[in-house]
Every structure is written in C-alpha cells, then in structure tokens.
Amino acid sequence: MSSATLMASLAVLISLVFATLAAGAAGVRVELTRIHSGPGVTASQFVRDALRRDMLRHDARRLAASDDGTVSAPTRKNSPAGGEYLMTLAIGTPPVSYSAIADTGSDLIWTKCAPCSDHCFQQTAPLYNPASSTTFRVRSCSRSPSKCAAATPPPECACQYKETYGTGWTAGFLGSETFTFGSSPADQARVPGVTFGCSNASSDDFSTSAGLVGLGRGALSLVSQLGAGRFSYCLTPFQDARGTSTLFLGPSASFDGAGSTPFVASPAKPPRNTYYYLNLKGISLGTTALSIPPDAFSLNADGSGGLIIDSGTTITMLVDAAYRQVRAAILSLVTLPTKDGSESELDLCFALPSPTSAPPDMPSMTLHFDGADMVLPPESYMITYTDSSLWCLMMGSRRDGEMSTLGNYQQQNMHILYDVGQETLSFAPTKCSML
C-alpha cells in the first residue's frame, strides 16, 4: 500500500478514534515502566549497553536518511540491560496485555505475533495470536478488493513491512485491531481499527518488551492514529527501580506553569519527517553561558543537523562543537581526578574517593530553547556508579553537522507535553513518581 493510500484509509479511522477519545473527556492515562538492568549487570555495564544501543540507533538513522539504498540492521544477542521506558496496553478481543517501548523517534506500533519464526526474541508475556481475536483484520495492499475481502484473506493480500532500528529490526505484516488503553476499568478506552505491525520475525534486541509503540509524527504512529492532538509523559529517575512513569494521551495531557518552545518544521523526507525537532540556541552551566557556535544545532536545508527530542534514546548526544564546550566547563569546576570511563564507554569520568562518597556539588545545566529554558539538575546530566566509584557525564559527541539528540536521561523528572496541534513542546520540572 502506498503511503498516500494508507493515509487516506487512516483518515476515516482517525475521526472514529478521536470521537472515542473525546467520549472519555479526560483522555487516556498509561503507566510507563523503565527497563532496568538484568541480574548481575553493573551500573557501568548498563550505561555501556545503553550507549551502544544509542550509537547503533543513530547510525541506522543516518543511513536511512541517506541515499545509499539498503540499510543493514546491526544486532546484538542477549542484551542484559535496557534504558527505555515501557508502556502497557492490550490488543484484540479478548484483549491480550503486553508491554512495549514508548518511542517518540519512530512511527510503527508493533508486537510479536504467533506463530513466530526462529528469528524472534524471548518475552515473558504470551504472544498475541491474530487467529484468537474476533476483531483482527489484515491490512490489504492488494488491488483486488474482492479477493482480499474474506475474513481470512490469502497471504499475498497482506501489507508486508520491515522496520530497522539502532536496536535491531522487526518484520511482518500490517493488521487492524482493537487496542485497549488505561490501567484500570475507570480510565480504560477501547479503540477499534488501529493499524499495527504483526511481527513474525525480529532481532532479540528489545530487552523485556513485547514490541514498540511509535509516538512520532508519521501517519502510522499511535499519536496520529488516535488523533489525540497532544500527549505528555513524565519519566521517573533512572536510579528509581520501583517508580512508574505516566503517559497521557488526549485532553488529560495538560499542565500549568510550563515553559514552551515551538517545534522546528521537520524535513519532508523519511525518516526525518517523523522526528520532533527543537531549536536549541545555547547551553549554560550555572551562570556561565558556553561559547557554542550559534548555528551548532541548526537544521540545514538538506535535512542534516538539527536537534530532536527522543524518548527511545538514553544519552543526550551533542555535535562536537557544543560537546567540547560542555566537557571543558565541567572539567573547570571539578577538582577530582579524571578516570578512564571506557568500562561504561562514556567520555568524561571522575574518580570518587570511595563507592559511598557523594559527588561534589555542581550547578544546574540550562538548555536554552527558543522561548523557554530547560533546567537540568546535576543528577540529570551526571551519573554515579557506586560499583566502580565513577562519576560521569551522561552526554556524548556527534560529528559537527550531524543530528543531535535530547535523550531520556536528561528528561527524567520532567513533565513533557507534545502539543501536535499547536506545534509546541512544553516542559516543567516535576516529581514524576507523584503523578
């Protein structure tokens, strides 16, 4: 099915879905849980694993945005740790619950389906089986409607897909299903006709999740299909192994006292058209404005550069001209000896006197966006490893001219609202576990 045809067919569904959300008045509230390290995984191993995923994710994006043609899918086996946030939802009739990575950097909603080939990762939740649901329908790409109108159309009718991420890949066919959102009967919403990917082959790089929920700007994302207009989330701190975060969809995605910055218009060419670009004008550490070139984060006419906000990436990556300034500013304030951070693959680390030593006091870091400042406390840009007495900067470097990314480590304890209708991002410091 062409993207134009698919978007046309989705238009009818979106009006129905929006009516469903509107009937709920307050919208939908969904809990998010962060994927934590597996047994025996040290903090430094966890960050190293997250950084490698981020690097692969960036490389896959760069290749997909180029004109090089085929994009390979780098994968790794048995990843022991994760840095993503999971949302729980249910699919089908009767509904089958599953947890999926909430990702503002992609579009497709997908889950692993039965039967699954040998190329599938392990999951604890039961596989969704389309044959067991009374509301499942195949999304047809065929130009023979009569042939594909049957309840069980032949395999050649289905729209096939293959999606590549930095964390791996998934392949299967598109279907239509009823999705159930909300953690309790009082706030649940059942939405029919949601297009999703039924995966029968994938790499095993999605940790404990059973799939992924794209929250990007494209037609197939959950946000677009719900016609929600806006959504928000509040991510609990990385070191909090028990707290749950919250994703709000629709009218409930609203709060007062927030700073607001407009989105930068995304390039028209996939995959960049799905990203949420922001205009980052500068960075300060305490009261000191860093000497970053004014065009360091500019989105270029050819679609290169720019800065996006991404819930599916862990560590913030800045173009080198900006990163060097951040690094130098931190070095000028810290008197601790530097230490090799290669164990965690972070560039700037300091040696604490002992595993129980508190790190030195540091000023807040301020990201100066167009119209609003995002203030990051030290624990949102530095990380302490009690297992190795390391204290490291949770940021990395990209080549100048490449795309920068605001990762979820820097978004922790920040209520963030994406107003797609108004084309703005709002944010306010919040104790997210209290929402």
Coordinates of C-alpha atoms in Angstrom, one line a residue:
M1 CA 0.0 0.0 0.0
S2 CA 1.4 3.4 -0.9
S3 CA 1.8 6.0 1.9
A4 CA -0.9 8.2 0.2
T5 CA -3.4 5.3 0.1
L6 CA -2.7 4.3 3.6
M7 CA -3.1 7.9 4.9
A8 CA -6.4 8.2 3.1
S9 CA -7.7 5.0 4.7
L10 CA -6.4 6.2 8.1
A11 CA -8.3 9.4 7.8
V12 CA -11.7 7.7 8.3
L13 CA -10.2 5.7 11.3
I14 CA -8.8 8.8 12.9
S15 CA -12.2 10.6 13.0
L16 CA -13.6 7.5 14.7
V17 CA -10.7 7.2 17.1
F18 CA -10.8 10.8 18.1
A19 CA -14.5 10.5 18.9
T20 CA -13.7 7.5 21.1
L21 CA -11.1 9.6 23.0
A22 CA -13.3 12.6 23.2
A23 CA -16.1 10.5 24.8
G24 CA -13.7 9.7 27.6
A25 CA -13.4 13.5 28.2
A26 CA -10.2 13.3 30.2
G27 CA -8.3 11.2 27.7
V28 CA -6.2 8.2 28.5
R29 CA -3.6 7.6 31.2
V30 CA -1.0 4.9 30.7
E31 CA 1.7 3.8 33.1
L32 CA 5.3 3.6 31.9
T33 CA 8.0 1.4 33.5
R34 CA 11.7 1.7 32.7
I35 CA 13.6 -1.4 31.6
H36 CA 16.2 -2.0 34.3
S37 CA 19.4 -3.9 34.3
G38 CA 19.3 -7.7 34.4
P39 CA 20.6 -9.7 37.3
G40 CA 24.3 -9.3 37.8
V41 CA 24.6 -6.3 35.5
T42 CA 26.7 -3.4 37.0
A43 CA 25.8 0.2 36.5
S44 CA 28.7 0.8 34.2
Q45 CA 27.7 -2.2 32.1
F46 CA 24.2 -0.9 31.9
V47 CA 25.2 2.5 30.6
R48 CA 27.7 0.9 28.2
D49 CA 24.9 -1.2 26.8
A50 CA 22.6 1.8 26.6
L51 CA 25.2 3.9 24.8
R52 CA 25.9 1.2 22.3
R53 CA 22.2 1.0 21.5
D54 CA 22.1 4.7 21.1
M55 CA 25.1 4.6 18.7
L56 CA 23.5 1.9 16.6
R57 CA 20.2 3.8 16.6
H58 CA 22.0 6.9 15.4
D59 CA 23.9 5.0 12.7
A60 CA 20.7 3.4 11.4
R61 CA 19.0 6.8 11.3
R62 CA 21.9 8.3 9.4
L63 CA 22.0 5.5 6.8
A64 CA 18.2 5.5 6.4
A65 CA 18.2 9.3 5.8
S66 CA 21.0 9.0 3.2
D67 CA 20.6 8.0 -0.5
D68 CA 22.7 4.9 0.0
G69 CA 19.8 2.5 -0.6
T70 CA 19.7 -0.6 1.6
V71 CA 20.1 -0.2 5.3
S72 CA 21.6 -3.1 7.2
A73 CA 20.3 -3.9 10.7
P74 CA 23.1 -4.3 13.2
T75 CA 22.0 -6.5 16.0
R76 CA 23.4 -8.0 19.3
K77 CA 22.4 -11.1 21.1
N78 CA 21.1 -11.4 24.7
S79 CA 21.3 -7.7 25.7
P80 CA 21.3 -7.8 29.5
A81 CA 20.2 -4.3 30.2
G82 CA 17.9 -1.6 28.9
G83 CA 17.4 2.2 29.1
E84 CA 14.0 2.5 27.5
Y85 CA 10.5 3.1 29.1
L86 CA 7.7 0.6 28.6
M87 CA 4.0 1.3 28.3
T88 CA 1.4 -1.4 28.9
L89 CA -1.6 -1.8 26.6
A90 CA -3.9 -4.5 25.4
I91 CA -4.6 -5.8 21.9
G92 CA -7.5 -7.8 20.4
T93 CA -10.8 -9.3 21.6
P94 CA -10.5 -10.8 24.1
P95 CA -7.7 -8.3 25.0
V96 CA -4.1 -9.6 25.5
S97 CA -1.9 -7.3 27.6
Y98 CA 1.7 -6.6 26.5
S99 CA 4.4 -4.1 27.3
A100 CA 6.1 -2.1 24.5
I101 CA 8.8 0.6 24.3
A102 CA 7.4 4.1 24.1
D103 CA 9.4 5.8 21.3
T104 CA 8.9 9.3 20.1
G105 CA 11.6 8.7 17.5
S106 CA 9.6 6.3 15.3
D107 CA 6.1 5.6 14.0
L108 CA 5.1 2.0 13.7
I109 CA 3.2 0.2 16.5
W110 CA 4.1 -3.5 16.5
T111 CA 4.1 -6.6 18.7
K112 CA 5.4 -10.1 18.2
C113 CA 2.7 -12.4 16.9
A114 CA 2.1 -16.1 16.9
P115 CA 3.2 -18.1 15.0
C116 CA 6.7 -16.7 15.1
S117 CA 9.7 -17.9 13.1
D118 CA 13.1 -18.7 14.6
H119 CA 14.1 -15.1 14.3
C120 CA 12.3 -13.9 17.4
F121 CA 13.4 -12.6 20.8
Q122 CA 12.2 -14.2 24.0
Q123 CA 9.4 -12.5 26.0
T124 CA 7.6 -13.3 29.2
A125 CA 4.1 -12.2 28.1
P126 CA 2.1 -14.5 25.9
L127 CA 2.3 -13.9 22.2
Y128 CA -0.6 -12.2 20.5
N129 CA -2.4 -14.6 18.2
P130 CA -4.5 -12.9 15.5
A131 CA -6.4 -16.1 14.9
S132 CA -7.7 -15.9 18.5
S133 CA -9.1 -12.4 18.2
T134 CA -12.5 -11.6 16.8
T135 CA -11.5 -8.0 15.9
F136 CA -8.3 -8.7 13.9
R137 CA -8.3 -7.8 10.2
V138 CA -5.5 -7.9 7.7
R139 CA -4.4 -4.6 6.1
S140 CA -4.5 -5.3 2.4
C141 CA -2.1 -3.9 -0.2
S142 CA -3.8 -5.8 -3.0
R143 CA -5.6 -4.1 -5.8
S144 CA -8.1 -6.9 -5.9
P145 CA -10.6 -6.0 -3.1
S146 CA -12.9 -8.9 -3.8
K147 CA -10.1 -11.4 -3.5
C148 CA -9.0 -9.9 -0.2
A149 CA -12.3 -9.2 1.4
A150 CA -12.6 -12.6 3.0
A151 CA -12.3 -13.0 6.8
T152 CA -9.1 -14.9 6.2
P153 CA -7.6 -13.4 3.0
P154 CA -4.7 -15.2 1.3
P155 CA -1.1 -14.3 2.4
E156 CA -0.4 -12.2 -0.7
C157 CA -3.0 -9.7 0.4
A158 CA -1.2 -8.5 3.5
C159 CA 1.0 -5.4 3.6
Q160 CA 4.5 -6.6 4.4
Y161 CA 6.8 -4.4 6.4
K162 CA 10.4 -4.4 7.7
E163 CA 11.4 -1.8 10.2
T164 CA 15.1 -1.1 11.1
Y165 CA 16.2 0.5 14.4
G166 CA 19.5 1.0 16.0
T167 CA 18.5 -1.7 18.5
G168 CA 17.7 -4.2 15.7
W169 CA 14.8 -4.9 13.3
T170 CA 11.4 -6.3 13.0
A171 CA 9.4 -7.7 10.0
G172 CA 5.9 -9.0 9.4
F173 CA 2.6 -7.7 8.0
L174 CA 0.2 -4.9 8.9
G175 CA -3.1 -5.6 10.6
S176 CA -6.0 -3.7 12.1
E177 CA -7.1 -4.4 15.7
T178 CA -8.9 -3.0 18.7
F179 CA -6.5 -1.6 21.3
T180 CA -7.3 -1.1 24.9
F181 CA -5.5 1.8 26.8
G182 CA -5.6 2.6 30.5
S183 CA -4.6 0.7 33.6
S184 CA -8.0 0.4 35.3
P185 CA -11.6 -0.1 34.1
A186 CA -12.4 3.5 35.2
D187 CA -10.0 5.1 32.8
Q188 CA -9.9 2.5 30.0
A189 CA -10.6 3.3 26.4
R190 CA -11.1 0.7 23.7
V191 CA -10.2 2.0 20.3
P192 CA -11.1 0.0 17.1
G193 CA -9.3 -0.1 13.8
V194 CA -5.7 0.7 14.9
T195 CA -3.2 -0.2 12.3
F196 CA -0.2 -2.1 13.7
G197 CA 2.6 -4.4 12.7
C198 CA 2.2 -8.1 13.4
S199 CA 5.8 -9.2 13.8
N200 CA 6.7 -12.8 12.9
A201 CA 10.5 -12.2 12.7
S202 CA 12.8 -9.8 14.6
S203 CA 16.1 -9.5 16.3
D204 CA 16.4 -10.1 20.0
D205 CA 17.5 -6.5 20.9
F206 CA 14.2 -5.3 22.5
S207 CA 15.1 -6.3 26.1
T208 CA 11.9 -7.4 28.1
S209 CA 9.5 -5.6 25.8
A210 CA 7.0 -7.3 23.5
G211 CA 7.3 -4.7 20.8
L212 CA 7.3 -0.9 20.3
V213 CA 4.8 1.9 20.2
G214 CA 5.8 4.7 17.8
L215 CA 4.8 8.2 19.1
G216 CA 6.4 10.1 16.2
R217 CA 4.8 12.5 13.7
G218 CA 4.0 9.9 10.9
A219 CA 0.6 8.5 9.9
L220 CA 1.1 5.1 11.5
S221 CA 2.2 6.4 14.9
L222 CA -0.2 6.0 17.9
V223 CA -0.5 9.8 18.3
S224 CA -1.5 10.2 14.6
Q225 CA -3.9 7.3 14.7
L226 CA -5.6 8.4 17.9
G227 CA -5.9 11.9 16.6
A228 CA -5.2 12.9 20.2
G229 CA -3.8 16.3 19.3
R230 CA -1.4 16.2 22.2
F231 CA 0.3 13.8 24.6
S232 CA 2.6 14.0 27.6
Y233 CA 4.8 11.9 29.8
C234 CA 6.8 12.2 33.0
L235 CA 9.8 9.8 33.3
T236 CA 10.8 8.7 36.8
P237 CA 14.5 8.9 37.7
F238 CA 16.9 6.4 36.2
Q239 CA 18.1 5.1 39.6
D240 CA 14.5 4.5 40.7
A241 CA 13.8 0.8 40.2
R242 CA 10.3 0.8 41.6
G243 CA 8.6 4.0 40.4
T244 CA 6.4 4.1 37.4
S245 CA 6.1 6.9 34.9
T246 CA 2.9 8.2 33.2
L247 CA 1.9 8.7 29.6
F248 CA -1.1 10.9 29.0
L249 CA -3.0 10.8 25.7
G250 CA -5.6 13.4 24.6
P251 CA -7.2 16.0 26.9
S252 CA -5.5 14.7 30.0
A253 CA -2.2 15.8 28.6
S254 CA -2.2 19.2 30.1
F255 CA -0.5 21.1 32.9
D256 CA 0.2 24.7 34.1
G257 CA 3.3 26.6 34.7
A258 CA 5.4 25.1 31.9
G259 CA 7.9 26.7 29.6
S260 CA 7.1 26.3 25.9
T261 CA 9.1 26.1 22.7
P262 CA 7.9 25.7 19.1
F263 CA 8.8 22.6 17.1
V264 CA 11.0 23.2 14.1
A265 CA 9.4 22.0 10.9
S266 CA 10.6 18.5 10.1
P267 CA 12.1 17.7 6.7
A268 CA 9.7 16.1 4.3
K269 CA 11.9 13.1 3.5
P270 CA 11.6 9.9 5.6
P271 CA 12.7 9.1 8.2
R272 CA 13.4 12.6 9.4
N273 CA 9.8 13.6 8.8
T274 CA 8.8 11.6 11.9
Y275 CA 11.2 13.4 14.4
Y276 CA 10.3 16.2 16.8
Y277 CA 12.9 18.9 16.1
L278 CA 13.6 21.7 18.5
N279 CA 15.6 25.0 18.3
L280 CA 18.3 24.7 20.9
K281 CA 20.0 28.1 20.9
G282 CA 22.6 27.6 23.6
I283 CA 23.7 25.9 26.9
S284 CA 24.7 27.3 30.2
L285 CA 26.4 25.7 33.2
G286 CA 25.4 27.6 36.3
T287 CA 25.5 31.3 35.3
T288 CA 28.1 30.8 32.6
A289 CA 26.9 30.7 29.0
L290 CA 29.1 28.4 27.0
S291 CA 30.8 29.5 23.8
I292 CA 28.8 27.4 21.4
P293 CA 28.5 28.5 17.8
P294 CA 25.0 29.9 17.2
D295 CA 24.4 27.6 14.3
A296 CA 25.6 24.4 16.1
F297 CA 22.1 22.9 16.3
S298 CA 20.6 24.4 13.2
L299 CA 18.6 22.2 10.9
N300 CA 20.1 22.5 7.4
A301 CA 18.3 22.9 4.1
D302 CA 19.4 19.4 3.1
G303 CA 17.8 17.9 6.2
S304 CA 21.1 17.3 8.1
G305 CA 21.9 18.7 11.5
G306 CA 19.2 19.9 14.0
L307 CA 18.3 18.5 17.4
I308 CA 15.4 16.1 18.2
I309 CA 13.9 15.0 21.4
D310 CA 13.6 11.2 21.7
S311 CA 12.2 9.1 24.5
G312 CA 13.7 6.0 22.9
T313 CA 17.4 7.2 23.2
T314 CA 19.1 7.1 26.6
I315 CA 22.0 9.5 26.4
T316 CA 22.0 13.1 25.0
M317 CA 24.3 13.4 22.0
L318 CA 25.6 16.9 21.0
V319 CA 27.5 17.9 18.0
D320 CA 31.2 18.1 18.8
A321 CA 31.5 21.9 18.8
A322 CA 28.9 22.0 21.6
Y323 CA 30.0 18.9 23.5
R324 CA 33.6 20.2 23.7
Q325 CA 32.3 23.3 25.5
V326 CA 30.2 21.3 27.9
R327 CA 33.1 19.0 28.7
A328 CA 35.6 21.8 29.3
A329 CA 33.1 23.7 31.6
I330 CA 32.7 20.6 33.8
L331 CA 36.4 20.0 33.9
S332 CA 37.0 23.6 35.1
L333 CA 34.6 23.1 38.1
V334 CA 35.6 19.6 39.2
T335 CA 38.8 19.0 41.2
L336 CA 38.5 15.2 41.3
P337 CA 41.0 13.2 39.2
T338 CA 39.7 12.1 35.9
K339 CA 39.4 8.4 35.3
D340 CA 39.1 6.1 32.3
G341 CA 35.4 5.7 31.6
S342 CA 35.9 3.1 28.8
E343 CA 34.1 0.5 31.0
S344 CA 30.9 2.4 30.5
E345 CA 32.0 3.9 27.2
L346 CA 31.5 7.4 28.5
D347 CA 34.0 10.1 27.6
L348 CA 34.3 12.1 30.8
C349 CA 34.5 10.4 34.1
F350 CA 35.9 11.3 37.6
A351 CA 37.2 9.0 40.4
L352 CA 35.3 9.3 43.6
P353 CA 37.3 8.7 46.8
S354 CA 35.1 5.6 47.6
P355 CA 31.9 3.8 46.4
T356 CA 30.0 5.6 49.2
S357 CA 31.4 9.1 48.5
A358 CA 28.9 11.7 47.5
P359 CA 29.9 13.6 44.3
P360 CA 30.8 17.3 44.7
D361 CA 28.1 20.0 44.3
M362 CA 27.5 21.1 40.8
P363 CA 25.4 23.9 39.3
S364 CA 22.4 23.2 37.1
M365 CA 22.8 22.9 33.4
T366 CA 20.4 25.0 31.3
L367 CA 19.3 24.2 27.8
H368 CA 18.2 27.5 26.2
F369 CA 15.4 26.7 23.7
D370 CA 13.6 29.2 21.6
G371 CA 11.2 30.8 24.1
A372 CA 12.0 28.6 27.1
D373 CA 14.8 27.2 29.3
M374 CA 15.0 23.6 30.4
V375 CA 17.0 23.5 33.7
L376 CA 18.7 20.2 34.4
P377 CA 19.8 19.4 38.0
P378 CA 23.3 17.7 38.3
E379 CA 21.7 14.3 38.6
S380 CA 20.1 14.7 35.1
Y381 CA 23.5 15.2 33.4
M382 CA 25.9 13.3 35.6
I383 CA 25.7 9.7 36.8
T384 CA 27.3 7.9 39.8
Y385 CA 28.4 4.3 39.7
T386 CA 28.7 3.0 43.2
D387 CA 30.1 -0.3 41.9
S388 CA 33.2 1.4 40.4
S389 CA 33.4 4.8 42.2
L390 CA 32.9 6.5 38.9
W391 CA 31.1 9.8 38.4
C392 CA 30.5 10.5 34.7
L393 CA 28.9 13.0 32.2
M394 CA 25.9 11.3 30.6
M395 CA 26.4 13.0 27.3
G396 CA 28.3 12.2 24.2
S397 CA 29.6 13.7 21.0
R398 CA 28.5 13.6 17.3
R399 CA 30.4 14.9 14.3
D400 CA 29.6 18.6 13.5
G401 CA 26.8 18.8 11.0
E402 CA 25.1 15.6 12.3
M403 CA 21.8 15.4 14.2
S404 CA 21.9 16.0 17.9
T405 CA 19.5 14.1 20.3
L406 CA 18.0 15.0 23.6
G407 CA 17.8 11.6 25.3
N408 CA 15.6 10.3 28.1
Y409 CA 18.2 10.5 30.8
Q410 CA 18.1 14.3 30.5
Q411 CA 14.2 14.1 30.5
Q412 CA 13.9 12.4 33.9
N413 CA 11.7 14.1 36.4
M414 CA 10.5 16.5 33.7
H415 CA 6.8 16.6 32.7
I416 CA 6.9 17.0 28.9
L417 CA 3.9 17.9 26.7
Y418 CA 3.9 17.4 22.9
D419 CA 1.1 19.6 21.5
V420 CA 1.0 18.4 18.0
G421 CA -1.9 20.7 17.0
Q422 CA -0.2 23.8 18.3
E423 CA 3.3 22.6 17.2
T424 CA 4.9 23.2 20.6
L425 CA 6.8 21.3 23.3
S426 CA 6.1 22.3 26.9
F427 CA 8.0 21.1 30.0
A428 CA 8.2 21.6 33.7
P429 CA 10.3 20.0 36.5
T430 CA 8.1 17.5 38.3
K431 CA 8.5 14.7 40.8
C432 CA 7.2 12.1 38.2
S433 CA 6.5 9.3 40.7
M434 CA 3.8 11.5 42.3
L435 CA 1.7 11.9 39.1

